[in-house]
Coordinates of C-alpha atoms in Angstrom, one line a residue:
Chain H
M1 CA 12.7 -9.8 1.5
L2 CA 9.3 -12.2 0.9
L3 CA 12.1 -15.0 0.6
I4 CA 14.0 -14.5 3.2
L5 CA 10.8 -14.3 5.2
V6 CA 10.0 -17.9 3.6
K7 CA 12.8 -19.5 4.3
L8 CA 13.1 -18.1 8.1
E9 CA 9.6 -19.4 8.5
F10 CA 10.9 -22.6 7.1
K11 CA 13.4 -22.9 9.6
V12 CA 11.0 -21.9 12.5
M13 CA 8.4 -24.1 11.8
S14 CA 10.7 -27.2 11.4
E15 CA 11.8 -26.2 14.9
S16 CA 8.7 -25.8 16.4
V17 CA 7.9 -29.4 15.0
E18 CA 10.8 -31.0 17.1
K19 CA 9.3 -29.3 19.8
A20 CA 5.5 -30.1 19.7
K21 CA 6.4 -33.7 20.6
A22 CA 7.0 -32.5 24.0
P23 CA 4.0 -33.1 26.2
A24 CA 2.5 -30.1 26.3
E25 CA -0.9 -28.6 27.9
P26 CA -4.4 -29.6 26.3
L27 CA -5.2 -28.3 23.5
F28 CA -8.4 -26.4 25.0
S29 CA -7.3 -25.9 28.7
K30 CA -9.2 -23.2 30.1
K31 CA -6.6 -20.6 29.5
N32 CA -6.9 -21.0 25.5
K33 CA -10.6 -21.1 26.1
K34 CA -10.3 -17.9 27.4
L35 CA -7.8 -16.3 25.0
I36 CA -11.7 -17.0 22.2
T37 CA -14.4 -15.8 24.7
D38 CA -12.5 -12.8 26.6
P39 CA -12.7 -10.9 22.9
L40 CA -16.0 -11.9 22.8
S41 CA -17.6 -8.9 25.5
D42 CA -15.4 -8.1 27.9
N43 CA -12.3 -7.8 25.9
N44 CA -13.7 -6.8 23.0
P45 CA -11.2 -5.4 20.1
I46 CA -14.2 -3.0 19.0
T47 CA -16.2 -1.6 21.7
I48 CA -13.4 -1.8 24.4
Q49 CA -10.1 -1.6 22.7
V50 CA -11.5 0.8 20.2
L51 CA -9.3 -1.0 17.5
G52 CA -10.1 -2.0 13.4
I53 CA -13.3 1.1 13.6
C54 CA -11.8 2.3 10.5
S55 CA -13.3 -0.1 8.3
A56 CA -16.3 -1.5 10.6
L57 CA -18.0 1.4 10.1
A58 CA -17.8 2.3 6.3
I59 CA -19.0 -1.5 4.9
T60 CA -22.1 -2.1 7.3
V61 CA -25.0 -0.4 5.0
Q62 CA -25.2 -4.2 4.3
V63 CA -25.1 -7.1 5.8
E64 CA -23.5 -8.9 2.5
Q65 CA -20.6 -6.6 2.6
A66 CA -20.3 -7.0 6.6
F67 CA -20.1 -10.9 6.1
F68 CA -17.6 -11.1 3.4
M69 CA -15.3 -8.3 5.6
S70 CA -15.8 -10.1 8.6
A71 CA -14.6 -13.2 7.0
S72 CA -12.0 -11.5 5.0
V73 CA -10.6 -10.1 8.9
L74 CA -10.9 -13.6 10.1
F75 CA -8.3 -15.4 7.2
V76 CA -6.3 -12.5 7.7
L77 CA -5.7 -12.2 11.1
I78 CA -5.6 -16.4 11.8
F79 CA -2.8 -16.5 9.2
G80 CA -1.0 -13.6 10.2
N81 CA -1.4 -14.3 13.8
W82 CA 0.5 -17.1 12.8
T83 CA 3.0 -16.6 10.9
I84 CA 4.1 -13.7 12.8
S85 CA 4.2 -15.8 16.1
L86 CA 6.4 -18.4 14.1
L87 CA 8.9 -15.9 13.2
R88 CA 8.6 -13.7 16.3
N89 CA 12.4 -15.0 17.4
L90 CA 13.8 -13.7 14.6
I91 CA 12.1 -10.8 13.9
P92 CA 14.5 -7.4 14.5
S93 CA 12.0 -5.3 17.3
R94 CA 13.8 -2.3 14.8
V95 CA 12.1 -3.0 11.5
R96 CA 9.2 -5.4 13.0
I97 CA 6.7 -2.6 11.9
I98 CA 7.8 -3.3 7.9
V99 CA 7.8 -6.9 8.6
Q100 CA 4.3 -7.1 10.0
L101 CA 3.2 -5.0 7.2
V102 CA 4.5 -7.5 4.7
V103 CA 3.3 -10.3 6.0
V104 CA -0.1 -8.6 5.9
A105 CA 0.0 -7.0 2.8
S106 CA 0.8 -10.7 1.3
L107 CA -2.1 -12.4 2.7
V108 CA -4.9 -9.2 2.1
I109 CA -3.6 -9.5 -1.4
I110 CA -4.5 -13.2 -1.7
V111 CA -7.9 -12.5 0.1
N112 CA -8.4 -9.7 -3.0
E113 CA -7.6 -11.8 -5.3
V114 CA -10.3 -14.6 -4.4
L115 CA -13.1 -12.3 -3.4
Q116 CA -12.4 -10.8 -7.7
A117 CA -12.9 -14.0 -8.7
F118 CA -15.8 -15.3 -6.8
V119 CA -17.5 -13.0 -5.5
P120 CA -17.0 -9.9 -7.8
D121 CA -20.2 -7.9 -7.4
V122 CA -19.3 -7.7 -3.0
S123 CA -15.5 -6.8 -3.9
E124 CA -16.6 -4.0 -5.9
K125 CA -18.6 -2.7 -3.4
L126 CA -16.0 -3.3 -0.9
S127 CA -13.5 -1.3 -3.3
V128 CA -10.6 0.4 -1.0
F129 CA -11.8 -1.6 2.1
V130 CA -10.2 -4.9 1.4
G131 CA -7.0 -3.4 1.1
L132 CA -7.6 -1.2 3.8
I133 CA -7.7 -4.6 6.1
I134 CA -3.8 -4.0 5.9
T135 CA -3.6 -1.1 8.1
N136 CA -6.7 -1.9 10.1
C137 CA -5.9 -1.6 13.9
I138 CA -6.9 -4.8 15.2
I139 CA -4.7 -7.3 13.0
M140 CA -1.3 -5.0 13.8
G141 CA -2.7 -4.9 17.6
R142 CA -2.9 -8.6 17.7
F143 CA 0.5 -9.0 16.2
E144 CA 2.2 -6.5 18.1
A145 CA 0.5 -7.7 21.5
F146 CA 0.0 -11.1 20.9
A147 CA 2.0 -12.9 18.4
M148 CA 5.2 -11.0 19.2
A149 CA 5.4 -13.2 22.1
N150 CA 2.8 -16.3 22.2
K151 CA 3.8 -19.7 20.5
P152 CA 1.3 -20.3 17.3
W153 CA -1.3 -22.2 18.6
P154 CA -2.8 -19.8 21.0
S155 CA -2.1 -17.0 18.5
V156 CA -4.7 -18.7 16.6
L157 CA -6.8 -19.0 19.3
D158 CA -6.9 -15.1 19.9
A159 CA -6.8 -14.7 16.4
I160 CA -9.7 -16.5 15.9
G161 CA -11.2 -14.6 19.4
N162 CA -10.8 -11.6 18.2
A163 CA -12.0 -12.0 14.8
V164 CA -15.2 -13.1 16.1
G165 CA -15.3 -9.9 18.5
Y166 CA -14.9 -7.7 15.6
A167 CA -17.5 -10.1 13.4
W168 CA -20.6 -9.7 15.5
I169 CA -20.6 -6.5 16.5
L170 CA -20.0 -5.3 12.4
L171 CA -23.0 -7.9 11.8
I172 CA -24.9 -6.3 14.3
V173 CA -24.5 -3.2 12.7
A174 CA -24.8 -4.1 9.8
V175 CA -28.3 -6.1 10.0
A176 CA -29.6 -3.0 12.6
R177 CA -28.6 -0.6 9.4
E178 CA -29.9 -2.7 7.0
I179 CA -33.1 -3.7 8.3
L180 CA -34.1 -0.1 8.9
G181 CA -32.7 1.9 6.3
S182 CA -33.7 -0.3 3.8
G183 CA -36.1 -3.1 5.0
K184 CA -33.8 -5.7 3.8
F185 CA -31.7 -8.4 5.1
W186 CA -28.7 -9.5 2.8
G187 CA -30.4 -7.6 0.1
L188 CA -34.0 -9.9 0.6
E189 CA -37.2 -7.7 1.4
I190 CA -38.0 -8.9 4.6
L191 CA -40.5 -6.6 5.8
P192 CA -44.3 -7.5 5.0
K193 CA -45.8 -4.9 1.6
G194 CA -48.9 -4.4 4.5
F195 CA -46.5 -2.3 6.7
Y196 CA -45.4 0.4 3.7
E197 CA -49.3 0.3 3.1
L198 CA -49.5 1.3 6.8
G199 CA -47.3 4.4 6.5
Y200 CA -44.3 2.9 7.6
V201 CA -40.8 4.3 5.4
N202 CA -37.7 3.3 5.4
N203 CA -35.2 5.3 7.7
N204 CA -32.6 6.5 5.1
L205 CA -30.6 8.6 7.7
M206 CA -29.6 4.9 8.4
I207 CA -27.8 4.5 5.0
L208 CA -25.8 7.7 5.5
P209 CA -22.0 7.1 7.2
P210 CA -22.7 8.7 10.3
M211 CA -25.1 6.5 11.6
A212 CA -22.9 3.8 11.9
L213 CA -21.0 5.9 14.1
I214 CA -24.3 6.5 16.7
V215 CA -25.0 2.6 16.2
V216 CA -21.9 1.6 17.6
G217 CA -21.7 4.3 20.4
I218 CA -25.4 2.8 21.4
I219 CA -23.5 -0.8 21.9
I220 CA -21.1 0.7 23.7
W221 CA -23.7 2.1 25.7
I222 CA -25.8 -1.0 26.3
Q223 CA -22.3 -2.8 27.1
R224 CA -21.0 -0.6 29.4
S225 CA -24.0 -0.1 31.3
R226 CA -24.8 -4.3 31.9
N227 CA -21.0 -4.2 33.0
S228 CA -20.2 -1.2 35.0
S229 CA -16.6 -2.2 35.8
L230 CA -16.1 -1.2 32.4
V231 CA -17.0 2.3 32.3
E232 CA -14.3 4.8 32.0
E233 CA -13.4 8.2 33.4
H234 CA -14.0 10.8 30.5
Chain O
M1 CA -14.2 17.7 -15.8
E2 CA -13.3 18.6 -12.0
S3 CA -10.9 21.3 -11.8
T4 CA -7.9 21.0 -9.2
L5 CA -9.6 23.6 -7.0
D6 CA -12.8 21.4 -7.2
I7 CA -10.9 18.3 -5.7
F8 CA -9.0 20.2 -3.1
V9 CA -12.2 21.8 -1.8
K10 CA -14.2 18.3 -2.0
A11 CA -11.1 16.1 -0.2
I12 CA -11.6 18.6 2.7
F13 CA -15.2 19.0 3.5
S14 CA -17.8 16.8 1.5
E15 CA -15.6 13.3 1.5
N16 CA -13.7 14.1 4.4
M17 CA -11.7 10.9 5.3
I18 CA -13.4 11.0 9.0
F19 CA -17.0 12.2 8.4
A20 CA -17.3 10.2 5.0
Y21 CA -15.0 7.4 5.4
F22 CA -14.1 6.8 9.0
L23 CA -10.1 6.5 7.5
G24 CA -7.7 6.9 10.6
M25 CA -10.5 6.8 13.4
C26 CA -7.8 4.0 15.6
S27 CA -5.9 7.6 16.1
Y28 CA -7.9 9.7 15.9
L29 CA -10.0 8.0 19.0
A30 CA -6.5 7.2 20.8
V31 CA -4.7 10.7 20.3
S32 CA -7.9 13.6 20.4
K33 CA -7.8 13.8 24.4
T34 CA -6.1 17.3 23.8
V35 CA -6.3 20.2 21.2
K36 CA -2.5 20.0 21.1
T37 CA -1.5 16.2 20.8
G38 CA -4.4 16.2 18.4
L39 CA -3.0 19.0 16.2
G40 CA 0.3 17.4 16.4
L41 CA -0.6 14.1 15.0
G42 CA -3.1 16.3 12.2
V43 CA -0.1 18.3 11.0
A44 CA 1.8 15.2 10.9
V45 CA -0.8 13.5 8.5
V46 CA -1.2 16.4 6.0
F47 CA 2.8 16.1 6.4
V48 CA 2.8 12.3 5.4
L49 CA -0.5 12.1 2.8
G50 CA 1.2 15.5 1.0
V51 CA 4.3 13.4 0.0
T52 CA 3.0 10.0 0.0
I53 CA 0.3 10.3 -2.5
P54 CA 2.2 12.0 -5.2
I55 CA 5.3 9.1 -5.1
N56 CA 2.6 6.6 -5.1
Y57 CA 0.8 8.2 -7.9
L58 CA 4.0 8.3 -10.0
L59 CA 4.5 4.5 -9.0
E60 CA 0.2 3.7 -10.2
N61 CA 1.0 5.3 -13.2
Y62 CA 4.4 4.0 -14.2
V63 CA 4.9 0.7 -12.9
L64 CA 1.7 -0.7 -11.6
K65 CA -1.1 -0.3 -13.9
E66 CA -2.3 -2.0 -16.8
G67 CA 0.2 -0.8 -19.7
A68 CA 2.1 1.8 -17.3
L69 CA 5.1 -0.2 -18.5
E70 CA 5.2 0.6 -21.4
W71 CA 7.9 3.1 -21.4
L72 CA 10.3 0.3 -20.5
N73 CA 10.8 -1.9 -23.9
P74 CA 7.3 -1.5 -26.6
D75 CA 8.6 -4.9 -27.3
Y76 CA 9.0 -6.9 -24.6
G77 CA 7.2 -10.1 -24.9
V78 CA 4.6 -10.9 -27.4
N79 CA 2.7 -7.8 -27.0
G80 CA 5.0 -5.2 -25.7
A81 CA 5.5 -4.4 -22.2
S82 CA 2.0 -2.1 -22.4
T83 CA 0.1 -5.5 -21.8
I84 CA 2.0 -6.0 -18.3
N85 CA -0.8 -5.4 -15.4
L86 CA 0.8 -5.3 -11.9
S87 CA -2.1 -4.1 -10.4
F88 CA -2.4 -6.9 -7.8
L89 CA 0.6 -5.6 -6.1
S90 CA -0.7 -2.0 -5.3
F91 CA -1.3 -2.9 -1.8
I92 CA 1.9 -4.1 -0.8
M93 CA 3.9 -1.6 -3.2
F94 CA 1.7 1.2 -1.8
I95 CA 2.3 0.5 2.0
A96 CA 6.1 -0.3 1.2
V97 CA 6.2 3.2 0.4
I98 CA 4.0 4.4 3.2
A99 CA 6.3 2.6 5.7
S100 CA 9.4 3.6 4.4
I101 CA 8.8 7.4 3.7
V102 CA 7.6 7.4 7.5
Q103 CA 10.8 6.5 8.3
L104 CA 12.7 8.8 6.1
V105 CA 10.6 11.4 7.1
E106 CA 11.5 11.1 10.5
M107 CA 14.9 10.8 10.0
L108 CA 15.0 13.7 7.8
V109 CA 12.8 15.8 10.2
E110 CA 15.0 14.9 13.1
K111 CA 18.6 15.8 11.6
F112 CA 17.1 19.2 9.7
A113 CA 14.5 20.8 12.0
P114 CA 14.5 19.2 15.7
A115 CA 12.5 21.9 16.8
L116 CA 9.8 20.1 14.6
Y117 CA 11.1 16.5 15.8
G118 CA 10.2 17.4 19.3
A119 CA 6.5 18.6 17.9
L120 CA 5.8 15.4 15.7
G121 CA 8.5 13.0 17.0
I122 CA 6.5 10.5 18.6
F123 CA 3.3 10.9 16.0
L124 CA 5.8 10.0 13.0
P125 CA 5.6 6.2 13.8
L126 CA 2.4 5.9 14.4
I127 CA 1.1 7.3 10.8
A128 CA 2.6 3.9 9.0
V129 CA -0.2 2.3 10.4
N130 CA -3.1 5.4 10.2
C131 CA -5.6 3.9 7.8
S132 CA -6.2 7.4 6.4
I133 CA -2.8 7.4 4.6
L134 CA -3.2 3.9 2.8
G135 CA -7.0 4.7 2.1
G136 CA -6.1 7.9 0.6
A137 CA -3.3 5.6 -1.9
L138 CA -6.5 3.9 -2.4
F139 CA -8.9 5.8 -3.2
M140 CA -6.1 8.0 -5.7
Q141 CA -5.8 4.8 -7.5
D142 CA -9.5 4.3 -7.5
R143 CA -10.2 7.4 -8.8
Q144 CA -7.6 7.8 -11.4
Y145 CA -6.7 11.3 -11.5
S146 CA -5.3 12.7 -14.6
T147 CA -2.5 15.1 -13.1
M148 CA 0.1 14.8 -10.9
T149 CA -1.6 18.1 -9.5
D150 CA -4.7 16.9 -9.0
A151 CA -3.3 14.1 -7.0
V152 CA -1.1 16.5 -4.8
A153 CA -4.5 18.4 -4.6
F154 CA -6.2 15.2 -3.4
G155 CA -3.0 14.6 -0.9
L156 CA -3.3 17.7 1.0
G157 CA -6.9 18.4 1.2
S158 CA -7.5 15.2 2.4
G159 CA -4.7 15.7 4.9
I160 CA -6.5 19.1 5.6
G161 CA -9.6 17.4 6.2
W162 CA -8.4 14.9 8.6
L163 CA -6.4 18.0 10.6
I164 CA -9.5 20.1 11.3
A165 CA -11.9 17.0 11.9
I166 CA -9.3 15.4 15.1
V167 CA -9.0 19.1 16.3
F168 CA -13.3 19.3 16.6
I169 CA -12.9 16.6 18.4
A170 CA -10.1 17.6 20.4
A171 CA -12.2 20.6 21.4
I172 CA -15.2 18.9 22.1
R173 CA -13.8 16.5 24.0
E174 CA -11.9 18.9 26.0
K175 CA -15.2 20.8 26.6
I176 CA -16.9 17.8 28.0
R177 CA -14.9 16.9 30.6
Y178 CA -17.4 19.2 32.6
S179 CA -20.5 17.9 31.5
N180 CA -22.6 15.4 33.3
V181 CA -22.5 12.7 30.5
P182 CA -24.5 9.3 31.4
P183 CA -21.3 7.3 33.1
A184 CA -21.8 4.2 30.5
L185 CA -21.4 6.7 27.7
R186 CA -18.6 8.3 29.5
G187 CA -15.5 8.2 27.4
L188 CA -16.1 6.4 23.8
G189 CA -19.2 6.0 23.6
I190 CA -20.1 10.0 23.5
T191 CA -17.2 10.6 21.0
F192 CA -18.8 8.0 18.9
I193 CA -22.2 9.6 19.1
I194 CA -20.5 13.2 18.7
T195 CA -18.4 12.4 15.7
G196 CA -21.8 10.6 14.1
L197 CA -23.4 14.3 14.6
M198 CA -20.6 15.8 13.4
G199 CA -20.5 13.7 10.5
I200 CA -24.1 14.5 9.8
A201 CA -23.1 18.0 9.8
F202 CA -20.5 17.7 7.5
M203 CA -22.6 16.5 4.7
S204 CA -24.7 19.3 4.6
F205 CA -21.4 20.1 2.6
M206 CA -22.7 17.8 0.0
G207 CA -25.0 20.3 -1.2
I208 CA -21.9 21.5 -3.4
D209 CA -21.6 19.0 -4.9
Y210 CA -24.7 17.3 -7.5

């Protein structure tokens, strides 16, 4: 199946190279810029579209894990969106979910091998959550909603926008939980010793999994209070 | 050594898929508006987890794990087939199994139990991309259960845990419609916070587990 995919991809690539010779809109036209900036706030994948929550919450105890997770999602989403967009006219709609899963799974295998080779301790901590990028709803959601209907370049921009929108929420939650929960940032002690001598205690509750949900809930609360058009009816 | 019952009960309560690992949150948030649909999806998840975990267990132990291919031909290659390690393929194999089983289950249910299909029908395709199914398979691989029975118990337990979680939140969301929630928290925000509080409540089950 993969072989067929690769062959098809090659065919489409050569086609799209031919088409690209025609004068096209500028690479960063207004429409394209919007693709990147929209998912950062008003159409954020986590707080507005509610996608990709599964992995977002479990790995936000430390900033380091959250950073590597975001980087992995960025990589998988960019290349996945690009591949699916190239293949979009060749995928029969009945089997599209399986084709999409094969594309993501192959990319995630690459990510997993790279993480295991270069940052084995992070890979150990992320454990099953790297594999779970496959079923991360952001990725399948973007494939379905955008890449299946758009050209490769806008799809790449859309991927960057959504992955960064995912990453910044993840990093905020991770920073809040690591600083409040263990007084550290990226594994380094950042709170001065004097704090502890004055009686300051780390809030161990922040390390527990349920607090991730509550922190995200608070982010949603702040975001929707600032922009009342996002408020939903129950 | 944990007994099978331990694994089952642990998977339902202290290692609940939603409250301890946040797996399957996407469909949990999207389909929990009413108890009826929540129950439908929950039952479908129990069903699919109960079927796919044992299949992935066999795949893991007889094909993917290092040395798992020993049954094939002990004399293969230099050191025999026992040196083959295909575990890097596990993601793609697991997801392929899940996607095809979901399709198969959908067809079988449609053919032999049309009433059940009417109830589960729309939820089954959703399940292929539910994180808790793949998550269950990966946890099974990670924890290396020793027997098939343990794997089945884990699969069913996780499914039932997920079912309980979605039914509870759906019931709460049905009632919360009558409360005066701050506008900016309505819908998604309050659901997150309630899930967090329920998670803290479920953590008390950890007391059983030393």
